[in-house]
PDB file of C-alpha atoms and ligand atoms in Angstrom:
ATOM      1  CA  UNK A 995      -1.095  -9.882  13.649  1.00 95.00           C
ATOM      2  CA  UNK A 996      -2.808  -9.198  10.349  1.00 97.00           C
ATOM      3  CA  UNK A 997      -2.908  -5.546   9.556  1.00 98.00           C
ATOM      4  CA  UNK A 998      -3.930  -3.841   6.071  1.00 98.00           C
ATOM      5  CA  UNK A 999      -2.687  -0.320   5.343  1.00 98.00           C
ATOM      6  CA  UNK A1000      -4.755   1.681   4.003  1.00 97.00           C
ATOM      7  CA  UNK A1001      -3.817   5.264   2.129  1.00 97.00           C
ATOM      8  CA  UNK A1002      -3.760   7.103  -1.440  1.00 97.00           C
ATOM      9  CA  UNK A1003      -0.514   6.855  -3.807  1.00 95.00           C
ATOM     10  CA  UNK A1004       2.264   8.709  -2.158  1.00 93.00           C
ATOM     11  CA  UNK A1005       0.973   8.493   1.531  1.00 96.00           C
ATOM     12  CA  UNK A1006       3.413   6.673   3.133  1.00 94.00           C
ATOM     13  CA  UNK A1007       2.139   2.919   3.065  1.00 96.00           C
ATOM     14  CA  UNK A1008       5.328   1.100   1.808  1.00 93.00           C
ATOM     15  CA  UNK A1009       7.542   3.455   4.389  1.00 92.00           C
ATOM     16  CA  UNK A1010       5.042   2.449   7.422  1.00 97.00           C
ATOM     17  CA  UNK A1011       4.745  -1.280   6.010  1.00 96.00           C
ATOM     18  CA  UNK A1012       8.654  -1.520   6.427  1.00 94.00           C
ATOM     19  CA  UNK A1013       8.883  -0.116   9.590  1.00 96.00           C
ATOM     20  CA  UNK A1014       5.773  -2.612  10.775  1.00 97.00           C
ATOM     21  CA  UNK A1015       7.592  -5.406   8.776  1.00 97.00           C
ATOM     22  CA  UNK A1016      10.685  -5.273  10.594  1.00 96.00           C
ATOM     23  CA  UNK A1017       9.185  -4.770  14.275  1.00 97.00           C
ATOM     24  CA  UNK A1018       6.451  -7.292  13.813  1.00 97.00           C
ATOM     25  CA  UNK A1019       8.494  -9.772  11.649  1.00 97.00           C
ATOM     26  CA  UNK A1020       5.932 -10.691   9.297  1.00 97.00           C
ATOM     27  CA  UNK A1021       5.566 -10.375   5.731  1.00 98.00           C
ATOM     28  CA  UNK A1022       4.934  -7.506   3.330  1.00 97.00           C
ATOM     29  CA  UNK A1023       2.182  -8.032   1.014  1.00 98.00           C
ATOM     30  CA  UNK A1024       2.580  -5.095  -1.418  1.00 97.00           C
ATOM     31  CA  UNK A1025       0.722  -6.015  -4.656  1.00 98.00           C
ATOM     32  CA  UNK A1026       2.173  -3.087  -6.196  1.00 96.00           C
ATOM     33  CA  UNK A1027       5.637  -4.412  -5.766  1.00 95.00           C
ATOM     34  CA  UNK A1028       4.705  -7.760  -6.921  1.00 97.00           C
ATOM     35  CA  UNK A1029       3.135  -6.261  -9.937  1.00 97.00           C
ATOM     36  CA  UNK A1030       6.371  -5.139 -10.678  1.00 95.00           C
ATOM     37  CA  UNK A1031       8.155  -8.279 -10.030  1.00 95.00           C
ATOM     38  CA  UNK A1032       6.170 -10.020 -12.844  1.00 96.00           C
ATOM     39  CA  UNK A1033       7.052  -7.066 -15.216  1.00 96.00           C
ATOM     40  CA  UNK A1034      10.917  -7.033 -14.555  1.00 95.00           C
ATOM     41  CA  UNK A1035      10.763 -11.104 -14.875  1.00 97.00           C
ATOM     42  CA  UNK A1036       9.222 -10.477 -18.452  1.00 97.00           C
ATOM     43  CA  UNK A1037       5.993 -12.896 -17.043  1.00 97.00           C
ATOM     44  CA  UNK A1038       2.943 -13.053 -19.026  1.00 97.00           C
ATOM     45  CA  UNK A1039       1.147 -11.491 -15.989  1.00 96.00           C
ATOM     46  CA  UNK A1040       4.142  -9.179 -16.920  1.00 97.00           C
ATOM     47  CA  UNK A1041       3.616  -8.169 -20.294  1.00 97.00           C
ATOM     48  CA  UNK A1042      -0.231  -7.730 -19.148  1.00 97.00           C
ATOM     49  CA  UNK A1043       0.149  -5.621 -16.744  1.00 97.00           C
ATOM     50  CA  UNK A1044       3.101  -3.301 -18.324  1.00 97.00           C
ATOM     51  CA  UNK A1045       1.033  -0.824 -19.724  1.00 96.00           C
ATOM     52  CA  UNK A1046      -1.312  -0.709 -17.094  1.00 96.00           C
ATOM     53  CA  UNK A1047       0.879   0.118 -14.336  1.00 95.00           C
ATOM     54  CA  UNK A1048       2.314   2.829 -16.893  1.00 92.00           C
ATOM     55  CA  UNK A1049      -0.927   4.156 -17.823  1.00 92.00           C
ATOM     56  CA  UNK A1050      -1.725   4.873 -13.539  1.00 91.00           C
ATOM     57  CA  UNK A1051      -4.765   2.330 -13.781  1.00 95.00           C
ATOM     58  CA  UNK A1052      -6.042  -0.381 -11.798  1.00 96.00           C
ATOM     59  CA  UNK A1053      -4.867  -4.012 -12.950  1.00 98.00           C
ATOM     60  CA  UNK A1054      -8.295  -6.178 -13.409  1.00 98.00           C
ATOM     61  CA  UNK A1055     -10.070  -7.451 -10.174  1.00 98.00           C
ATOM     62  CA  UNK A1056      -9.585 -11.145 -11.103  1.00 97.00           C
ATOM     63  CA  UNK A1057      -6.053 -10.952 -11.627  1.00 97.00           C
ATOM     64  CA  UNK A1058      -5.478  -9.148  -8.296  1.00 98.00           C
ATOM     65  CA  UNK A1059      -7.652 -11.419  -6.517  1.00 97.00           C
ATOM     66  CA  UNK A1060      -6.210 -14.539  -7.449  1.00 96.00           C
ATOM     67  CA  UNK A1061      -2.268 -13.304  -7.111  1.00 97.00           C
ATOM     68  CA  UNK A1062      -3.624 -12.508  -3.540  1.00 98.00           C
ATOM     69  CA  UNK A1063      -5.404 -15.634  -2.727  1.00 97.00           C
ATOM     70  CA  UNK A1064      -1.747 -17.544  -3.807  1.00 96.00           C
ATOM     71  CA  UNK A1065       0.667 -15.164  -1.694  1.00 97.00           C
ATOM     72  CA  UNK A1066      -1.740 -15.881   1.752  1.00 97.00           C
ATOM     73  CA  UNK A1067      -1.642 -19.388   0.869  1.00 96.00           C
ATOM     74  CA  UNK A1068       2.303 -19.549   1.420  1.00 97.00           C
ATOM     75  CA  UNK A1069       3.622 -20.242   4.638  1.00 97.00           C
ATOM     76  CA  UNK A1070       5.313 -17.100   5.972  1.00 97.00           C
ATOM     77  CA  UNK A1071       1.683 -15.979   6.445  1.00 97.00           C
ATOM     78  CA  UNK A1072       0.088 -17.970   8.700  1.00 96.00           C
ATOM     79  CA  UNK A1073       1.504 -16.024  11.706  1.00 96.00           C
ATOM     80  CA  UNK A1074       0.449 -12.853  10.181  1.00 97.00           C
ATOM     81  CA  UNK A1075       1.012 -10.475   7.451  1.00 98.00           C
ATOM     82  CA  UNK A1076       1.076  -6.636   6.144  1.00 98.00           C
ATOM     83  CA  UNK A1077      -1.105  -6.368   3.646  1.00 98.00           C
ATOM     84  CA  UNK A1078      -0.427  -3.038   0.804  1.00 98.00           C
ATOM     85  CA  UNK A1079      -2.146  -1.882  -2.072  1.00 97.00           C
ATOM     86  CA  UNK A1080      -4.778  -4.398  -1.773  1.00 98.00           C
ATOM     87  CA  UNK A1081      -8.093  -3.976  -1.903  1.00 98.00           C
ATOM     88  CA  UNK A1082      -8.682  -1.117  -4.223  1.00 98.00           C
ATOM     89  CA  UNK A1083     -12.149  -1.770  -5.414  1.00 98.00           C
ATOM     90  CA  UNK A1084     -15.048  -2.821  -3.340  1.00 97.00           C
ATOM     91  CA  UNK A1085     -15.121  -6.223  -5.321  1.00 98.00           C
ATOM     92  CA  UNK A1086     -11.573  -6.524  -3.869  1.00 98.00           C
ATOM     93  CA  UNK A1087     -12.803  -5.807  -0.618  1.00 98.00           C
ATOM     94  CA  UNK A1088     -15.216  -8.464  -0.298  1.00 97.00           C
ATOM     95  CA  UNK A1089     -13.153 -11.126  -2.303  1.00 98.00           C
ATOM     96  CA  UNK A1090     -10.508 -10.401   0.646  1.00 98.00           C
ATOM     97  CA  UNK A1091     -13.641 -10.929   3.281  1.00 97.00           C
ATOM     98  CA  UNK A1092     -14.249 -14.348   2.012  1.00 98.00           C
ATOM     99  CA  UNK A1093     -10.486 -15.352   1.465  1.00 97.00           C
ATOM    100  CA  UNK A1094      -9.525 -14.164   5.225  1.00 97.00           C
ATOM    101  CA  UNK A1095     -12.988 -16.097   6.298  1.00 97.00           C
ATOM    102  CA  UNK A1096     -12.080 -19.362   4.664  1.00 97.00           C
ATOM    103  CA  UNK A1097      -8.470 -19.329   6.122  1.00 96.00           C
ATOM    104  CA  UNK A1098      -9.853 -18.763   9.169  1.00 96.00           C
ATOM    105  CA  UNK A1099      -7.923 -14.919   9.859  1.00 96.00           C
ATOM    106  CA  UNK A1100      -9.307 -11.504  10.038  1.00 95.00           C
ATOM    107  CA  UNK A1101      -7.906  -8.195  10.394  1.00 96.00           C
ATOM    108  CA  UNK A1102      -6.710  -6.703  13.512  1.00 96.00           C
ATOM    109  CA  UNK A1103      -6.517  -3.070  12.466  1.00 96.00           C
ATOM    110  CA  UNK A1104      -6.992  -1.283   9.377  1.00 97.00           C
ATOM    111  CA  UNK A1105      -4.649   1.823   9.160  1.00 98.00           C
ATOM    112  CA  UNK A1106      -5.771   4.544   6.929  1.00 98.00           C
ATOM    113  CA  UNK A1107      -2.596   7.336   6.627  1.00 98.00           C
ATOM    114  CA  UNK A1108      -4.585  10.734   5.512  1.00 98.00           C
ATOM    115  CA  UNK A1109      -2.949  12.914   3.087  1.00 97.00           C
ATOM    116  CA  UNK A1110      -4.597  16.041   1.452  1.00 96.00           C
ATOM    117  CA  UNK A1111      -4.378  15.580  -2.842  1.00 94.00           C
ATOM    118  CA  UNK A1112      -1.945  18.798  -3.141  1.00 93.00           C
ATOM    119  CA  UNK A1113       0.171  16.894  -0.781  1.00 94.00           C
ATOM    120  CA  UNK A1114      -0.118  13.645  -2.872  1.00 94.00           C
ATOM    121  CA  UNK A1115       0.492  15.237  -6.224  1.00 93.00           C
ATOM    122  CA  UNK A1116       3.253  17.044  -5.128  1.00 90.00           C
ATOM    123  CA  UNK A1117       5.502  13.916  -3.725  1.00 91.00           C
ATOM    124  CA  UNK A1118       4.385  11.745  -6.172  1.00 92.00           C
ATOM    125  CA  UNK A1119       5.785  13.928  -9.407  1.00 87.00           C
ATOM    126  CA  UNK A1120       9.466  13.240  -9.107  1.00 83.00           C
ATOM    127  CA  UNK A1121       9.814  10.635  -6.404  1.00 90.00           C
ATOM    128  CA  UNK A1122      12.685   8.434  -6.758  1.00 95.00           C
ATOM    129  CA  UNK A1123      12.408   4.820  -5.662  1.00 94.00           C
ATOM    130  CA  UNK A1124      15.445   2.015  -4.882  1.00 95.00           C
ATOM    131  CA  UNK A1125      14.810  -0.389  -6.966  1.00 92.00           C
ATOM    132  CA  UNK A1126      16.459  -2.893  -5.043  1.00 91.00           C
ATOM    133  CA  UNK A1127      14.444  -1.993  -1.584  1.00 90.00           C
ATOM    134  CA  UNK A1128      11.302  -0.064  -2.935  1.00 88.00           C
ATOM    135  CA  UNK A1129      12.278   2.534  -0.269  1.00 90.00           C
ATOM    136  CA  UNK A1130      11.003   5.961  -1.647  1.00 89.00           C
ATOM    137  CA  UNK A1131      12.830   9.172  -1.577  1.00 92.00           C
ATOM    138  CA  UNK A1132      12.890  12.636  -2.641  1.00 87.00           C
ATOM    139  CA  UNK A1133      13.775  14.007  -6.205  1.00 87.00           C
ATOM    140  CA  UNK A1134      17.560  14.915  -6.096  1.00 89.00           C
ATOM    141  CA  UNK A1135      18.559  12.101  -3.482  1.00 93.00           C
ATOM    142  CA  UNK A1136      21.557  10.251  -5.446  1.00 91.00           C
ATOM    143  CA  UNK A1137      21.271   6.871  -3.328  1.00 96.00           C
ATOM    144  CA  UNK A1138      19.450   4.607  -1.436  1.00 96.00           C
ATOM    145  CA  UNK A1139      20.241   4.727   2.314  1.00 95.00           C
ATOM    146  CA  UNK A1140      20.150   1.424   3.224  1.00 94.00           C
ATOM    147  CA  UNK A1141      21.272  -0.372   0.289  1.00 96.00           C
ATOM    148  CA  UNK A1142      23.889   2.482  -1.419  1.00 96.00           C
ATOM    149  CA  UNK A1143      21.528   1.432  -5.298  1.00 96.00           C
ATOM    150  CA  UNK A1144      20.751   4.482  -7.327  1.00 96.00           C
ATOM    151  CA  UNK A1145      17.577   5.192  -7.454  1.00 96.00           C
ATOM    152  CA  UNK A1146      15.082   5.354 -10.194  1.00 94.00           C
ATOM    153  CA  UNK A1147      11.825   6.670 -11.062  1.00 92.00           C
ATOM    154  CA  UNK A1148       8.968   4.501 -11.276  1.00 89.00           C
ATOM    155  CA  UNK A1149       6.813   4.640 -14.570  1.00 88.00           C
ATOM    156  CA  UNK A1150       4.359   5.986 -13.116  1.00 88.00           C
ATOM    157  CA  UNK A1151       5.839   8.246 -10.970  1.00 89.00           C
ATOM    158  CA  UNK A1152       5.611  10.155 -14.323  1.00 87.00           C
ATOM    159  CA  UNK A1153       3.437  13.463 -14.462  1.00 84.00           C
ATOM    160  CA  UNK A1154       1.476  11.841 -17.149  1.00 86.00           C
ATOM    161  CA  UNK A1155       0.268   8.812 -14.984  1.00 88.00           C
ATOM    162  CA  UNK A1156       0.362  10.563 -11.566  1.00 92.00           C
ATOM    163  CA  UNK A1157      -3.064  12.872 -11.936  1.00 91.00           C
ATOM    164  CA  UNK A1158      -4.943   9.511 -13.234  1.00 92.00           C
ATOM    165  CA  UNK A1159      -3.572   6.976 -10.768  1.00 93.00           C
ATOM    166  CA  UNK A1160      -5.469   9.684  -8.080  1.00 95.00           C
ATOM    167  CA  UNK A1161      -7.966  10.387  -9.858  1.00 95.00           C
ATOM    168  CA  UNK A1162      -8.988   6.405  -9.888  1.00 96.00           C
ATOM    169  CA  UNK A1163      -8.282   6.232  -6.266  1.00 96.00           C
ATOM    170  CA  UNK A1164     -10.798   9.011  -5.622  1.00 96.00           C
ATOM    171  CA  UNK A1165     -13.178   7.048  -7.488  1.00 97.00           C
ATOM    172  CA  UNK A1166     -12.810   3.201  -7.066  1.00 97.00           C
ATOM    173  CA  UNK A1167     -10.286   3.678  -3.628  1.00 97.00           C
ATOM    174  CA  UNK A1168     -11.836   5.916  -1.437  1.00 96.00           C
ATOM    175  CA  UNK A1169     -15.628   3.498  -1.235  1.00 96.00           C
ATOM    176  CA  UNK A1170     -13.274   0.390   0.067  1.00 97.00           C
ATOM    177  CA  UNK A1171     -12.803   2.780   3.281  1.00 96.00           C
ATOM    178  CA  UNK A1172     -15.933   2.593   3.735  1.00 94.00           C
ATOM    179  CA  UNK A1173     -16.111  -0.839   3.615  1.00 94.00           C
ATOM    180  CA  UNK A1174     -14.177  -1.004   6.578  1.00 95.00           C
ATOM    181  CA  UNK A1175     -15.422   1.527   8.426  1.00 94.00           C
ATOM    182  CA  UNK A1176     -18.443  -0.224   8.578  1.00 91.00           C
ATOM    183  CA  UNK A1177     -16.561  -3.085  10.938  1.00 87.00           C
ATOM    184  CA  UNK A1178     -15.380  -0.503  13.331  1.00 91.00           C
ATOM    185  CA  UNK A1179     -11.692  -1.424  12.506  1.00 93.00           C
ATOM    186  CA  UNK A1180     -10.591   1.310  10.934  1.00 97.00           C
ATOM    187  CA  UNK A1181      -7.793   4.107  12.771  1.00 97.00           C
ATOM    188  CA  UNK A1182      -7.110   7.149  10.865  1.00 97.00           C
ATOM    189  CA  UNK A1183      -3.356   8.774  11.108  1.00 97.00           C
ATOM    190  CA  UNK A1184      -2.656  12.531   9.524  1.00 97.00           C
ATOM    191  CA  UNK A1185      -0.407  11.128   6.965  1.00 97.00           C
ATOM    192  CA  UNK A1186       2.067  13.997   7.077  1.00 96.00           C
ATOM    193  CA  UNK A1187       4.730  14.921   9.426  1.00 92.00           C
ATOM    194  CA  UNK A1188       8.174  12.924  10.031  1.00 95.00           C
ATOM    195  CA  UNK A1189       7.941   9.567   9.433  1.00 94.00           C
ATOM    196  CA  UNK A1190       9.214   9.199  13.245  1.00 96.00           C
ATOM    197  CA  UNK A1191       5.523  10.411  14.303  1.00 97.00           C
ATOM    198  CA  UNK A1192       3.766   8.724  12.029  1.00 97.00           C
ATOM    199  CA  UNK A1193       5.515   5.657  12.727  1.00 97.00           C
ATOM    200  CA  UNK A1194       5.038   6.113  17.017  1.00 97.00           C
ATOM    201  CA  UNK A1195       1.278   6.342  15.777  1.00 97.00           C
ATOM    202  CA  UNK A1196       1.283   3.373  13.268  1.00 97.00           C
ATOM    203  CA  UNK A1197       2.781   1.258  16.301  1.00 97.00           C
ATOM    204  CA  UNK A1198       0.268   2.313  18.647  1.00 96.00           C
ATOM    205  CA  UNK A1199      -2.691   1.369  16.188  1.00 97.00           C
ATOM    206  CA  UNK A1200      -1.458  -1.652  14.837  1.00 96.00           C
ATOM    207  CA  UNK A1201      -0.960  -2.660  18.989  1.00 93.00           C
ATOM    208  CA  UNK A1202      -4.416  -1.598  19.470  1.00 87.00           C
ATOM    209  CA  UNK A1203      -3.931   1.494  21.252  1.00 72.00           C
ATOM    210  CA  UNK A1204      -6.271   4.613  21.117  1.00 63.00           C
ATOM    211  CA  UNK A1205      -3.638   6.830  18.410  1.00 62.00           C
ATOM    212  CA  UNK A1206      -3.580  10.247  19.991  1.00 59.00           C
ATOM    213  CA  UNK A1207      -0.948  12.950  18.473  1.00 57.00           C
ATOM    214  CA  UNK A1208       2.440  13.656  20.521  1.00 55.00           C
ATOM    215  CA  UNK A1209       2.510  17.236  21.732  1.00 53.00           C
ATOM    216  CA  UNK A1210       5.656  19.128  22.482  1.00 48.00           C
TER     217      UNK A1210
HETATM  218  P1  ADP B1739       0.825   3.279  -5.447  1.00 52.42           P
HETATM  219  O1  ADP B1739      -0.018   2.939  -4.276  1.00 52.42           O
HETATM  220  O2  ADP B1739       1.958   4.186  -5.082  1.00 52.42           O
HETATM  221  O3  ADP B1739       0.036   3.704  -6.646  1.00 52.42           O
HETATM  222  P2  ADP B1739       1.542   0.502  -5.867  1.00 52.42           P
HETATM  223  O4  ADP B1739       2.949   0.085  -5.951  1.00 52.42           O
HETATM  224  O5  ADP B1739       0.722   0.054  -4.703  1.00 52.42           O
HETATM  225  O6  ADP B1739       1.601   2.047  -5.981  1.00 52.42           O
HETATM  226  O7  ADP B1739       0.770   0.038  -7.209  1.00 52.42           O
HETATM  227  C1  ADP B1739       1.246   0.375  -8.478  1.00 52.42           C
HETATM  228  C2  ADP B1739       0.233   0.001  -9.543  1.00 52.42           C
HETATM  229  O8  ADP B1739      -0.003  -1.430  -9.516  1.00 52.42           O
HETATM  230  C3  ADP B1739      -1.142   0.611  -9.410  1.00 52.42           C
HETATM  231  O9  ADP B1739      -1.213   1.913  -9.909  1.00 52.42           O
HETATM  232  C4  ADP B1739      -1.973  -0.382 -10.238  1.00 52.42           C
HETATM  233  O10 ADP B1739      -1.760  -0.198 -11.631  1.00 52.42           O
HETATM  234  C5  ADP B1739      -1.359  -1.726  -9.881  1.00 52.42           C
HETATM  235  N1  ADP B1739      -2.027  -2.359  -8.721  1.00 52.42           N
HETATM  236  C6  ADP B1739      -1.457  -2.627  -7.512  1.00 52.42           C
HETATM  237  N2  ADP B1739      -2.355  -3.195  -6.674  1.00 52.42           N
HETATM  238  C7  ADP B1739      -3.528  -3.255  -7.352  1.00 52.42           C
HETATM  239  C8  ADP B1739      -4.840  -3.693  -7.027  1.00 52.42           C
HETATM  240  N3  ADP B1739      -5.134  -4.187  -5.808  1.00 52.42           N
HETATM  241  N4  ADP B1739      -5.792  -3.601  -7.980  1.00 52.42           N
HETATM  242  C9  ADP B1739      -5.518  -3.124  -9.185  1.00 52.42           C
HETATM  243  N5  ADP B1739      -4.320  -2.670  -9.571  1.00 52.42           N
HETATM  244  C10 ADP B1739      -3.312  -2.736  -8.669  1.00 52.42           C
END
């Protein structure tokens, strides 16, 4: 089962991408999190990407590309894998058509969770994250739930970098969509709502089911 998730900053990929990580038990490719891996190891990919990350923009298309063509390479992907955060250009998108093509995969679904900008902005400015989990949470929550870690907030969870990081998804983000849209793969989920619902309908997509909305 390869799935990619699809979404803005703050709509619920990395929540969904756990929940799909522990039913389907396959990997979480979150080049986000990876990102900031390299940057709390002190890497030179590290240092690099630092103030980019901090700043709300997009780490070069190279880079990206060829930290994703290592992770699918590894082992605990070849029965499948949740990919998050990748692409985010077009170039992305069609570097990822060629990788999948030469390792002989392709994507079973493509799940796009829809949340309005308001929305975005406002749980973006002020989200806390556990930094040992990445689970996200709201501002004022003390600890993580699964792991008891205090939380902390991201760089750029920051008001400064949260306007431009959606401001460059509008632009360079929202074309990649397209991209898929174009191979009929794509199901679209209302991004807000409990995370139960979304989940049910993240389930039913990734399994290939027509997603229709629960009602009372
Ligand atoms: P979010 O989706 O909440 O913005 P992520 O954790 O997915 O957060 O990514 C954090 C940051 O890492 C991005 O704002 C960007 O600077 C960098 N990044 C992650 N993935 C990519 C990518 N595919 N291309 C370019 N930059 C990326």
């Amino acid at each position: 089962m390869n799935l990619l998730l699809y979404g803005a900053p703050g709509s619920g990929k990395g929540t969904q991408a756990n929940m799909l990580r522990s039913h389907f038990g396959i990997p979480h490719i979150a080049t986000g999190d990876m990102l900031r891996a390299e940057i709390a190891a002190d890497t030179e990919l590290g240092r690099q990407a630092q103030p980019i990350l901090a700043a709300g923009k997009y780490v070069s298309d190279e880079i990206m590309i060829g930290i994703v063509r290592h992770r699918l390479g590894e082992p605990d992907c070849v029965p499948g894998f949740i990919m998050d955060g990748f692409p985010r250009t077009v170039p992305q998108a069609e570097a990822l058509d060629d990788l999948m093509a030469e390792l002989g995969k392709r994507f079973d679904r493509v799940i796009y969770l829809k949340v309005p900008v308001e929305e975005l902005l406002r749980r973006l400015s002020g989200r806390l994250v556990c930094p040992t989990c990445q689970r996200t949470y709201p501002p004022g929550t003390a600890s993580c739930q699964a792991d008891a870690s205090s939380l902390v907030q991201r760089e750029d969870d920051r008001p400064a970098a949260v306007r431009p990081r959606i401001e460059i998804y509008l632009e360079k983000t929202v074309p990649v969509l397209d991209h898929y849209r174009i191979g009929g793969l794509v199901s679209e989920i209302d991004g807000r709502g409990t995370i139960e619902e979304i989940s049910r309908q993240v389930l039913a997509a990734a399994n290939g089911r027509v997603v229709k909305k629960q009602t009372a």
